Amino acid sequence: MSTAATADASSSGDTTEGSVRLLTLQSEDGEVFEVKETIATQSVTIKGMVDDDCATSTIPVCNVTGRTLAMVIEWWNKHEIGAVSNEKELKEWESQFDTIDDKSDRDDVYDLLMAANYLNIPTLLDCCTSAVAEAIKGKSTDEMREFFDIKSDFDEKEEDALRKENQWAFEN
Amino acid sequence: MTITIKVEESNSDRISELSDPILHHIFSFLPFRQVVQTCVLSKRWEKTWQSSQVMEFDRTMFDRGSRYHYLYVNIELNRVLQRRAKELFSCLVRILQNRQCGDMISFKKLMIDMDLFNDPEFRTLLDQCICNAIGCNVKELKLKLNSFSSRLCNLPEVVLSSKSIEFLESKCCKLELSKSVIDLSSLRNLCLNRVYVDDHMIENLVVGCPLIEDLRLVSCEGFRSLELFGLSKLNGIKLIDNSDLRRVVIKTPNVSSLSIGGPTRPREIKLGFFRNLKKLILSCAFISDNWLHRQISKLPELEYLRLHKLYGLKSLKLSSPSLKMLLILECTDLVEINIGSPNLQFFDYQGDIISLSLNALSLTKINLHLCNHILDARWYAKYVEFLAKFYDFSEVLYLQSDMVENMIVTRELREILPSPLSTVKHLNLRLVTMSIHLIIAKLVDGLLWIAPHTKTVSIEYGNLDKTSFKFSFSYKKQVIYDGKTVNCCKSFPISCWQHCAEKVELEINHEYYRGGKNTKMYILKGAEFMEQIDAVCSIF
């Protein structure tokens, strides 16, 4: 998926490549990735670990699958300073994440969102939350329930009362 | 937030499993109206909406699409808006009340930007809403209330004793104190616009905000004197158009940005020694040369100085080594400027042609807007002489002009005077006049005389709909024309552009106020490109 991420399970721990330190990340389903420290510290969580000298052995990334973690690493690679020459190119690349066309896209965005939240990656979190917002925009509540599989636990009376209370928001 | 099983295309409701902070983050990208709609999705969503950390709304959300101005004539519509606003506020009052009873006492921001309906019930709801927000420990409170009657409404007193507020902005209201004392111990940012505050109140306010970092008083009334002492955190001060203010004393040690201006301005300004002041803006005031020079000498770190419509200022001498940006705009009494600031990068001047002595080797950008009333040979000669002052400095020059004619130096003068700015690489002109289609070639010709061998010339005009012409020139190296050096190139150290321009790229841009853009590119070649310019520009 990306050049810096290799699914090589044999090496782990504190490795150095030239003067750049490599960190080992392990996904929830056991996939191992080696990532340059300078790139992985885009995650505030990992940065905290590095600063506290807690990043010497394999870092478990709970709740994030190998497939998602590979996407996250690709995101880091693109957002490394100097990786992409111009802002426009980066925006174009990012645009693959910022629209949700169907339910499988939707699930990918959820996975990334959870990963971005857990690893605390502000740029990715912004991108994913705004993608979900874009998918919500303009949808009626019924359309939203359909698209996001939200089941109402209100009875009819309760919902009617809520709609009446907030009538202004439902009027044209 | 515990998801362990990944199902390929799930039909499970994963969005509702996202944590509140993430859902609130998603809300921040949505129109407020739609955020409110989500409350009927399920109990989970109702709770998420009720615990919103940010509530921002303005009147546009009550009337989709209709334009602002005609609402006042449409009584029926106004009544609908008023009902909707009241619905929302009663809802908010209840939600915020419940939050105080529960454990959700944290609230980041409440912003209300709307007209004050002349309805006591609405005002009561508004007050209750503000009080409940304070009860929820709101950190940021912005109340931009447009009132069209001269009767301003009072800001609930409880606001002024809130220990949680860090940012308070208020527009169109009255601050009055009956018994409670001002205690805004967390306040860092205070912005009052069209607010009535009397002298007693302003004194209390200054004392009640010990941690204030940014203070803005704009178009306020009631107080005649403002004294700021101590306040070691105070960093930015802006005092603009406070109609009753007569006397300002500022002796706070750490201010880095200070702006004082009119139209109505204080008569007495006393400033202390600001060792950290980087930005100073003075506008619409009557000041003397001595006063200004004395003040500036007390500002060792000054980087940005903007003098706008200062009367009484005749001669300006600046040698401050820290100064990077200098803007002198419409100071009509000014007759002489002497600048010796070695680190000055940007110089902006608007006014008559006056005596200028410039020694600022770091200048990279110059903006000139020269005003003139009579266009005669003397003016043009002075104009050329003035421009020539910038010969050694900037490669980028911005000119602004009210009239096209200013830019076209007469033929007779061109023959006697050398081009003033042969070092300029980028010349940009902004015109205030409208249609110039027919004389665009003449204008380019005039600009190329001012700055021969410039790489680009851009001409822009229009206020709402904007049109710009951008020319990029490539030149031949040699000045030999038809086998011999032509006459026009012999007399000056710099060869005449007309005989060495090789290729001209022209980009014409129309940008429309209501959105939309239209760009066309042309490539013009050969010595006759001037005629081609007119042909292209007139069909556009």
XYZ file of C-alpha atoms in Angstrom:
712
model
C 0.000 0.000 0.000
C 2.791 2.398 0.795
C 6.548 2.353 0.682
C 7.329 3.053 4.292
C 4.881 0.518 5.593
C 6.055 -3.044 5.366
C 4.172 -5.958 6.762
C 7.304 -7.577 8.060
C 6.684 -9.353 11.326
C 10.272 -10.443 11.962
C 11.732 -7.169 13.101
C 10.381 -5.280 16.028
C 11.513 -2.876 18.666
C 13.809 0.051 18.345
C 15.348 0.050 14.870
C 17.179 2.856 13.181
C 17.572 3.541 9.507
C 20.279 6.105 8.961
C 19.501 8.752 11.522
C 15.754 8.198 11.317
C 14.316 6.024 14.004
C 11.739 3.441 13.005
C 8.753 2.623 15.162
C 6.938 -0.691 15.111
C 3.168 -0.569 15.183
C 0.981 -3.613 15.579
C -2.623 -3.591 14.503
C -5.412 -5.237 16.417
C -5.392 -8.239 14.046
C -1.651 -8.742 14.461
C -0.229 -7.029 11.364
C 3.085 -5.293 12.014
C 4.181 -2.059 10.356
C 7.475 -0.240 10.539
C 7.084 3.491 10.269
C 9.565 6.339 10.465
C 9.255 8.116 13.777
C 9.095 11.504 12.074
C 5.997 10.381 10.216
C 4.222 8.489 12.976
C 4.467 11.414 15.366
C 1.714 13.101 13.350
C -0.304 11.067 15.822
C -0.445 12.995 19.057
C -0.840 9.714 20.946
C 2.352 8.244 19.460
C 4.186 11.530 19.876
C 3.322 11.420 23.562
C 4.742 7.901 23.782
C 7.932 8.897 21.990
C 8.352 11.964 24.209
C 7.890 9.810 27.299
C 10.315 7.191 25.938
C 7.558 4.593 25.847
C 7.938 3.810 22.149
C 10.901 1.483 22.400
C 9.050 -1.770 21.865
C 6.150 -2.681 19.579
C 3.277 -0.249 19.958
C -0.099 -1.995 19.958
C -2.747 -0.050 18.097
C -5.931 -1.422 19.614
C -9.228 -1.231 17.805
C -7.517 -0.592 14.464
C -7.259 -3.323 11.845
C -4.230 -3.815 9.602
C -6.233 -2.666 6.593
C -7.147 0.604 8.313
C -3.699 1.119 9.774
C -2.208 0.826 6.285
C -4.544 3.610 5.153
C -3.534 5.717 8.135
C 0.152 5.248 7.266
C -0.553 6.273 3.699
C -2.200 9.404 5.081
C 0.895 10.149 7.174
C 3.187 9.647 4.211
C 1.207 12.118 2.129
C 1.079 14.628 4.952
C 4.743 14.534 5.799
C 6.226 17.956 5.251
C 7.673 18.106 1.763
C 6.059 14.829 0.608
C 3.633 16.488 -1.763
C 4.895 19.503 -3.621
C 1.744 21.536 -3.719
C -1.363 22.050 -1.681
C -3.626 21.404 -4.665
C -2.226 17.939 -5.262
C -2.691 17.084 -1.602
C -6.285 18.328 -1.628
C -6.951 16.210 -4.707
C -5.503 13.155 -3.026
C -7.510 13.862 0.127
C -10.717 14.146 -1.863
C -10.937 10.343 -2.109
C -11.739 10.374 1.616
C -14.105 13.293 1.765
C -17.100 11.863 -0.040
C -19.194 8.953 1.057
C -21.034 7.473 -1.902
C -22.241 4.166 -0.536
C -22.299 2.068 2.594
C -18.893 0.485 2.005
C -17.302 3.957 1.758
C -19.190 4.812 4.875
C -17.685 1.902 6.788
C -14.154 2.768 5.651
C -14.662 6.284 6.931
C -15.893 4.952 10.286
C -12.793 2.768 10.558
C -10.531 5.702 9.761
C -12.482 7.908 12.120
C -12.002 5.487 15.001
C -8.305 5.163 14.177
C -7.877 8.938 13.869
C -9.611 9.357 17.188
C -7.612 6.674 18.973
C -4.286 7.807 17.554
C -5.296 11.474 17.815
C -4.468 12.627 14.286
C -6.193 16.024 13.962
C -5.931 16.335 10.159
C -7.425 12.901 9.529
C -10.105 13.401 12.157
C -11.137 16.668 10.527
C -11.243 15.063 7.110
C -13.371 12.101 8.253
C -15.788 14.072 10.412
C -16.354 16.528 7.604
C -16.936 13.589 5.233
C -19.659 12.254 7.519
C -21.123 15.762 7.820
C -21.188 16.066 4.029
C -23.110 12.803 3.865
C -25.620 14.108 6.411
C -26.065 17.503 4.752
C -29.374 17.931 2.977
C -30.762 14.576 4.088
C -34.130 14.440 5.803
C -34.296 12.501 9.047
C -35.831 9.504 7.239
C -33.080 9.548 4.633
C -30.503 9.755 7.402
C -31.989 6.774 9.215
C -31.928 4.825 5.962
C -28.370 5.727 4.988
C -26.798 5.306 8.404
C -29.009 2.403 9.561
C -30.191 4.344 12.572
C -33.113 2.745 14.357
C -35.429 5.024 16.247
C -36.201 4.056 19.808
C -38.879 6.707 20.182
C -42.508 5.786 20.056
C -44.659 7.760 17.661
C -45.942 10.122 20.333
C -42.475 10.960 21.605
C -41.196 11.713 18.133
C -44.192 13.869 17.302
C -43.687 15.823 20.507
C -40.024 16.418 19.660
C -40.874 17.527 16.156
C -43.469 19.896 17.483
C -41.068 21.316 20.021
C -38.511 22.009 17.316
C -41.033 22.832 14.628
C -38.991 25.715 13.193
C -36.196 23.373 12.196
C -38.498 21.181 10.112
C -40.438 23.923 8.347
C -39.514 25.067 4.896
C -16.319 3.506 21.288
C -15.500 -0.179 21.353
C -15.672 -1.733 17.980
C -13.993 -5.037 17.631
C -15.613 -6.884 14.761
C -15.203 -5.568 11.291
C -18.063 -6.633 9.072
C -17.615 -6.110 5.320
C -20.469 -3.680 4.508
C -22.288 -3.748 7.784
C -25.869 -2.870 8.350
C -25.208 -1.969 11.935
C -25.690 1.536 13.207
C -22.061 2.427 13.762
C -22.576 6.172 13.572
C -24.605 6.130 16.782
C -21.750 4.316 18.487
C -19.357 7.178 17.889
C -18.529 9.098 21.014
C -20.203 12.434 21.786
C -17.056 14.476 21.108
C -16.828 12.953 17.602
C -20.508 13.549 16.895
C -20.130 17.126 18.139
C -17.185 17.476 15.814
C -19.413 16.303 12.951
C -22.078 18.812 14.059
C -19.532 21.589 13.735
C -19.600 21.130 9.949
C -23.397 21.162 9.710
C -25.891 24.012 9.484
C -27.376 24.555 12.937
C -30.868 23.808 11.658
C -29.825 20.327 10.611
C -28.079 19.720 13.906
C -31.403 20.394 15.613
C -33.164 17.991 13.226
C -30.952 15.100 14.330
C -32.603 15.140 17.749
C -35.547 13.102 16.456
C -33.362 10.283 15.070
C -33.158 8.380 18.335
C -32.736 8.925 22.052
C -28.987 8.706 21.602
C -29.058 11.594 19.134
C -31.412 13.656 21.234
C -28.919 13.403 24.070
C -26.046 14.309 21.775
C -27.836 17.444 20.601
C -28.712 18.415 24.145
C -25.092 18.133 25.202
C -23.798 20.213 22.277
C -20.733 22.161 23.244
C -21.135 24.806 20.607
C -24.369 26.580 19.761
C -24.040 29.190 17.102
C -26.891 30.738 15.227
C -27.998 33.770 13.353
C -31.304 34.818 11.879
C -30.558 33.385 8.451
C -31.319 29.912 9.746
C -34.936 30.875 10.319
C -35.524 31.967 6.768
C -33.845 29.912 4.157
C -32.823 31.866 1.136
C -34.707 35.101 1.660
C -32.647 38.223 1.548
C -32.122 40.376 4.540
C -33.425 43.746 3.472
C -36.987 43.109 2.436
C -37.876 41.246 5.587
C -38.716 44.455 7.326
C -41.473 45.310 4.932
C -42.919 41.841 5.100
C -44.799 41.841 8.385
C -46.132 38.337 7.888
C -42.664 36.879 7.399
C -41.334 38.842 10.340
C -44.023 37.305 12.520
C -42.991 33.809 11.387
C -39.354 34.557 12.146
C -40.254 35.831 15.557
C -42.246 32.683 16.333
C -39.379 30.461 15.177
C -36.834 32.369 17.233
C -39.060 32.073 20.284
C -39.450 28.335 19.712
C -35.715 27.889 19.544
C -35.031 29.996 22.605
C -37.633 28.261 24.746
C -36.079 24.980 23.714
C -32.580 26.212 24.557
C -33.689 27.592 27.890
C -35.043 24.159 28.811
C -32.039 22.221 27.516
C -29.560 24.431 29.334
C -31.684 24.308 32.467
C -31.633 20.499 32.378
C -27.894 20.475 31.855
C -27.467 22.397 35.071
C -29.563 19.804 36.908
C -27.633 16.939 35.368
C -23.895 16.641 35.273
C -23.314 18.296 31.886
C -21.979 21.560 33.222
C -19.541 22.339 30.503
C -20.383 24.530 27.566
C -17.886 25.860 25.110
C -19.640 28.485 23.087
C -22.922 30.307 22.656
C -23.153 32.705 19.747
C -26.338 34.582 18.978
C -26.315 36.883 15.983
C -29.767 38.256 15.288
C -32.126 41.177 15.388
C -33.767 42.017 18.621
C -37.462 41.585 18.140
C -39.439 44.222 19.910
C -41.314 41.661 21.939
C -41.018 41.422 25.730
C -41.551 37.662 25.665
C -38.658 37.209 23.243
C -36.397 39.388 25.361
C -37.253 37.407 28.475
C -36.411 34.157 26.709
C -33.154 35.629 25.439
C -32.192 36.754 28.941
C -33.052 33.363 30.394
C -31.054 31.636 27.714
C -27.998 33.792 28.469
C -28.392 33.235 32.221
C -28.671 29.475 31.763
C -25.600 29.455 29.532
C -23.730 31.190 32.343
C -25.114 28.538 34.683
C -23.577 25.896 32.412
C -20.206 27.608 32.742
C -20.081 28.832 29.187
C -16.574 29.802 28.126
C -17.310 31.862 25.063
C -20.324 34.152 24.830
C -20.969 36.193 21.721
C -24.085 38.297 21.526
C -24.418 40.267 18.355
C -27.828 41.772 18.746
C -28.918 44.222 16.129
C -31.272 46.746 17.512
C -32.941 49.332 15.360
C -34.451 51.295 18.172
C -32.325 53.621 20.242
C -33.338 51.742 23.376
C -30.616 49.251 24.063
C -31.389 46.196 26.114
C -29.475 45.503 29.278
C -27.046 42.661 29.357
C -28.076 40.337 32.218
C -25.946 41.282 35.199
C -25.062 37.689 35.930
C -22.815 37.736 32.852
C -20.506 40.203 34.577
C -19.859 37.945 37.514
C -19.238 34.764 35.563
C -16.030 33.082 36.557
C -16.089 30.761 33.552
C -16.289 33.229 30.678
C -13.033 33.572 28.788
C -14.344 35.327 25.712
C -17.120 37.899 25.792
C -18.388 39.784 22.803
C -21.400 41.992 22.949
C -23.043 44.232 20.418
C -25.870 46.716 20.905
C -26.603 46.535 24.573
C -26.215 48.420 27.781
C -24.005 47.460 30.697
C -25.458 48.494 34.002
C -24.676 47.418 37.478
C -27.096 47.581 40.376
C -25.477 45.682 43.202
C -23.261 42.812 42.143
C -19.589 43.425 41.564
C -17.836 42.688 38.293
C -15.831 39.531 38.627
C -14.707 38.121 35.315
C -11.727 36.315 36.696
C -11.214 34.064 33.646
C -11.904 36.664 30.982
C -9.169 36.967 28.395
C -10.981 38.583 25.550
C -13.506 41.417 25.708
C -15.104 43.017 22.701
C -17.825 45.627 23.039
C -19.442 47.144 19.992
C -22.142 49.839 20.192
C -22.468 49.259 23.890
C -23.401 51.882 26.455
C -20.953 51.865 29.376
C -20.609 54.774 31.789
C -17.405 55.919 33.520
C -18.208 54.120 36.754
C -18.907 50.915 34.854
C -15.763 51.042 32.730
C -13.617 51.578 35.837
C -15.200 48.524 37.453
C -14.834 46.525 34.289
C -11.097 47.197 34.067
C -10.648 46.169 37.685
C -12.859 43.090 37.264
C -10.871 41.503 34.461
C -7.383 40.954 35.863
C -6.373 38.395 33.213
C -7.559 40.279 30.168
C -5.395 39.834 27.081
C -7.413 41.518 24.384
C -9.643 44.557 24.807
C -11.735 46.069 22.051
C -14.102 48.987 22.495
C -15.702 50.045 19.236
C -18.409 52.692 18.765
C -19.259 52.591 22.445
C -20.893 55.434 24.331
C -21.107 56.729 27.864
C -17.569 56.720 29.199
C -15.408 59.836 28.968
C -12.185 58.513 30.349
C -10.323 55.233 30.107
C -7.333 54.447 32.260
C -5.477 51.184 31.929
C -2.761 50.439 34.445
C -0.996 47.226 35.372
C -2.901 44.426 33.572
C 0.263 42.558 32.808
C -1.444 40.087 30.442
C -2.984 42.774 28.261
C -1.610 42.281 24.795
C -3.981 43.911 22.320
C -5.975 47.129 22.670
C -8.360 48.601 20.151
C -10.249 51.823 20.800
C -12.212 53.004 17.807
C -14.871 55.675 17.520
C -16.000 55.841 21.137
C -17.989 59.030 20.874
C -17.798 60.270 24.468
C -14.193 59.275 25.122
C -12.010 62.319 25.794
C -9.073 60.968 27.707
C -7.053 57.781 27.301
C -4.207 56.750 29.568
C -2.525 53.449 28.823
C 0.296 52.268 31.009
C 0.214 48.520 30.696
C 3.665 47.038 30.253
C 3.142 44.171 27.811
C 0.904 45.505 25.064
C 2.051 44.368 21.646
C -0.710 45.800 19.480
C -2.457 49.129 19.921
C -5.034 50.785 17.737
C -6.647 54.139 18.466
C -8.934 55.907 16.085
C -11.972 58.007 15.268
C -14.090 59.488 13.611
C -14.668 60.825 17.107
C -11.440 60.619 18.957
C -10.028 61.338 22.383
C -8.383 64.724 22.867
C -5.804 63.480 25.295
C -3.818 60.322 24.736
C -1.148 59.382 27.232
C 0.893 56.323 26.480
C 3.541 54.718 28.621
C 6.744 53.071 27.558
C 5.808 49.938 25.657
C 8.855 47.773 25.391
C 6.954 45.034 23.529
C 4.722 47.062 21.242
C 4.973 45.689 17.715
C 1.928 47.122 16.030
C 0.624 50.674 16.280
C -2.365 52.009 14.407
C -3.424 55.621 14.746
C -6.305 56.954 12.750
C -8.493 60.031 12.525
C -6.669 61.972 15.207
C -5.122 65.397 15.483
C -1.510 64.961 16.475
C 1.659 66.979 16.291
C 5.017 65.962 14.833
C 6.588 66.114 18.267
C 3.968 63.949 19.918
C 4.344 61.210 17.345
C 8.140 61.251 17.368
C 8.189 61.147 21.146
C 5.827 58.167 21.182
C 7.731 56.246 18.548
C 10.994 56.770 20.375
C 9.427 54.878 23.286
C 8.714 51.834 21.130
C 11.926 49.872 20.579
C 10.168 46.830 19.045
C 7.766 48.594 16.679
C 7.341 46.582 13.468
C 4.079 47.799 12.020
C 3.006 51.437 11.906
C -0.195 52.597 10.252
C -1.031 56.285 10.202
C -4.409 56.994 8.705
C -6.065 60.407 8.361
C -3.885 62.070 10.941
C -4.277 65.821 10.906
C -1.663 68.202 12.176
C 1.171 65.877 11.245
C 3.461 67.790 8.898
C 6.835 66.152 8.937
C 7.518 62.494 9.593
C 10.997 61.221 10.373
C 11.460 57.537 11.059
C 14.655 55.676 11.706
C 13.366 52.850 13.846
C 15.514 49.788 13.068
C 12.759 47.323 13.977
C 10.167 48.786 11.606
C 9.068 46.385 8.863
C 5.777 47.765 7.605
C 4.832 51.387 7.230
C 1.492 52.657 6.011
C 0.817 56.354 5.609
C -2.673 56.965 4.331
C -4.507 60.215 3.667
C -2.544 62.367 6.111
C -3.361 65.544 4.243
C -1.188 67.946 6.245
C 1.951 65.948 5.608
C 4.592 67.690 3.506
C 7.695 65.654 4.115
C 8.639 62.062 4.892
C 12.088 60.926 5.825
C 12.555 57.194 6.244
C 15.800 55.625 7.328
C 14.565 52.300 8.621
C 16.997 49.695 7.337
C 14.627 46.758 7.811
C 11.528 48.234 6.248
C 9.970 45.701 3.870
C 6.630 47.164 2.976
C 5.719 50.765 2.315
C 2.198 51.925 1.562
C 1.512 55.553 0.781
C -1.693 57.280 -0.151
C -1.774 61.009 -0.622
C -0.342 63.883 -2.586
C 3.118 63.863 -4.028
C 5.308 65.219 -1.272
C 8.957 65.420 -0.436
C 10.263 61.939 0.226
C 13.625 60.758 1.335
C 13.986 57.037 1.444
C 16.779 54.914 2.723
C 15.304 51.489 3.225
C 17.280 48.815 1.498
C 15.087 45.923 2.566
C 11.973 47.173 0.794
C 10.364 44.419 -1.216
C 6.868 45.710 -1.760
C 5.619 49.206 -2.393
C 2.056 50.367 -2.645
C 1.378 53.869 -3.958
C -1.905 55.654 -4.367
C -1.151 59.146 -5.520
C -3.927 61.679 -5.472
C -3.948 64.633 -7.764
C -6.321 67.273 -8.893
C -4.661 69.034 -11.774
C -2.870 67.058 -14.428
C -0.286 69.375 -15.901
C 3.295 68.988 -17.020
C 4.537 70.040 -13.577
C 2.549 67.306 -11.906
C 3.852 64.662 -14.284
C 7.419 65.813 -13.735
C 6.950 65.595 -9.960
C 5.303 62.226 -10.395
C 8.219 60.796 -12.366
C 10.650 62.236 -9.840
C 8.645 60.679 -6.974
C 8.586 57.243 -8.596
C 12.321 57.439 -9.259
C 12.864 57.534 -5.465
C 12.038 53.842 -5.451
C 14.557 52.991 -8.153
C 16.999 51.292 -5.820
C 14.538 49.360 -3.807
C 11.644 47.218 -4.692
C 11.140 44.864 -7.604
C 7.417 44.791 -6.945
C 5.363 47.929 -7.170
C 1.642 48.363 -6.664
C 0.082 51.523 -7.967
C -3.420 52.669 -7.389
C -5.068 55.443 -9.264
C -8.374 57.264 -9.471
C -7.811 58.215 -13.068
C -6.314 56.379 -15.994
C -4.600 59.555 -17.198
C -2.276 59.621 -14.175
C -0.474 56.610 -15.420
C 0.221 57.906 -18.894
C 3.083 60.342 -18.813
C 2.917 62.762 -21.731
C 4.988 62.132 -24.851
C 6.899 65.406 -24.460
C 8.083 64.468 -20.968
C 8.998 60.963 -22.009
C 11.446 62.410 -24.456
C 13.261 64.521 -21.877
C 13.079 62.360 -18.767
C 14.531 58.895 -18.245
C 12.194 56.082 -17.228
C 11.995 56.180 -13.431
C 11.773 52.500 -12.574
C 13.805 50.364 -14.889
C 14.556 47.946 -12.031
C 10.958 47.040 -11.299
C 10.093 43.494 -12.288
C 6.415 43.402 -11.445
C 4.146 46.362 -11.870
C 0.570 46.122 -10.676
C -2.029 48.766 -11.210
C -5.398 49.011 -9.563
C -7.837 51.438 -11.108
C -10.827 52.929 -9.407
C -12.473 53.991 -12.661
C -14.633 51.543 -14.504
C -14.547 50.838 -18.223
C -11.103 51.227 -19.720
C -11.398 48.836 -22.614
C -10.576 51.264 -25.319
C -7.398 52.652 -23.918
C -5.865 49.531 -22.435
C -3.044 49.530 -24.994
C -2.311 53.171 -24.276
C -2.205 52.393 -20.593
C 0.180 49.466 -21.069
C 2.349 51.719 -23.192
C 2.395 54.300 -20.382
C 3.233 51.716 -17.735
C 5.995 50.236 -19.848
C 7.570 53.637 -20.092
C 7.532 53.950 -16.291
C 8.979 50.467 -15.862
C 10.663 49.307 -19.039
C 11.720 45.661 -19.034
C 9.264 44.703 -16.358
C 8.390 41.026 -16.450
C 4.733 41.460 -15.667
C 2.183 44.224 -15.777
C -1.200 43.678 -14.268
C -4.145 46.006 -14.441
C -7.201 45.492 -12.304
C -10.396 47.447 -11.993
C -13.906 47.172 -10.635
C -15.234 46.868 -7.130
C -17.752 44.065 -7.062
C -17.230 42.478 -10.455
C -13.498 42.514 -11.021
C -11.610 42.497 -14.274
C -7.907 42.030 -14.530
C -5.435 42.022 -17.386
C -2.149 40.359 -16.739
C 0.665 40.754 -19.240
C 3.840 38.708 -19.093
C 6.636 39.913 -21.343
C 9.609 38.069 -22.727
C 12.374 40.159 -24.203
C 15.025 39.606 -26.804
C 18.507 39.939 -25.428
C 19.744 42.277 -28.125
C 18.605 45.768 -28.652
C 19.608 45.648 -32.309
C 16.632 46.252 -34.510
C 16.791 45.701 -38.259
C 20.563 45.406 -38.136
C 21.255 48.645 -36.293
C 20.563 50.226 -32.968
C 17.436 52.283 -33.263
C 17.334 55.903 -32.225
C 14.972 55.486 -29.349
C 17.321 53.027 -27.722
C 20.431 55.136 -28.070
C 19.533 58.028 -25.856
C 18.953 56.089 -22.646
C 20.977 53.597 -20.705
C 18.019 51.235 -20.933
C 16.841 50.177 -24.340
C 13.336 50.903 -25.472
C 11.003 48.024 -24.653
C 9.138 48.265 -27.906
C 12.063 47.013 -29.901
C 13.001 44.163 -27.708
C 9.674 42.764 -26.569
C 9.436 39.355 -28.160
C 6.380 37.639 -26.865
C 3.516 38.841 -24.731
C 1.220 36.526 -22.833
C -2.058 38.074 -21.846
C -4.465 36.656 -19.318
C -7.846 38.318 -18.951
C -9.882 37.506 -15.897
C -13.434 38.396 -15.023
C -14.467 37.653 -11.506
C -18.095 38.093 -10.663
C -19.363 39.308 -7.357
C -22.100 36.680 -7.262
C -19.559 33.951 -7.884
C -18.072 32.603 -11.066
C -14.942 33.350 -12.974
C -14.036 33.664 -16.595
C -10.455 33.418 -17.789
C -9.001 33.805 -21.274
C -5.412 33.482 -22.417
C -3.817 35.076 -25.456
C -0.330 35.005 -26.873
C 0.689 38.062 -28.836
C 3.851 38.207 -30.900
C 5.860 40.732 -32.832
C 6.389 44.441 -32.651
C 2.765 45.191 -33.450
C 1.433 43.619 -30.280
C 0.033 46.938 -29.146
C -2.591 46.903 -31.885
C -3.365 43.296 -31.008
C -3.928 44.235 -27.369
C -6.627 46.697 -28.275
C -8.274 44.236 -30.603
C -8.345 41.540 -27.913
C -9.458 43.813 -25.091
C -12.266 45.429 -27.018
C -13.903 42.128 -27.962
C -13.806 40.953 -24.393
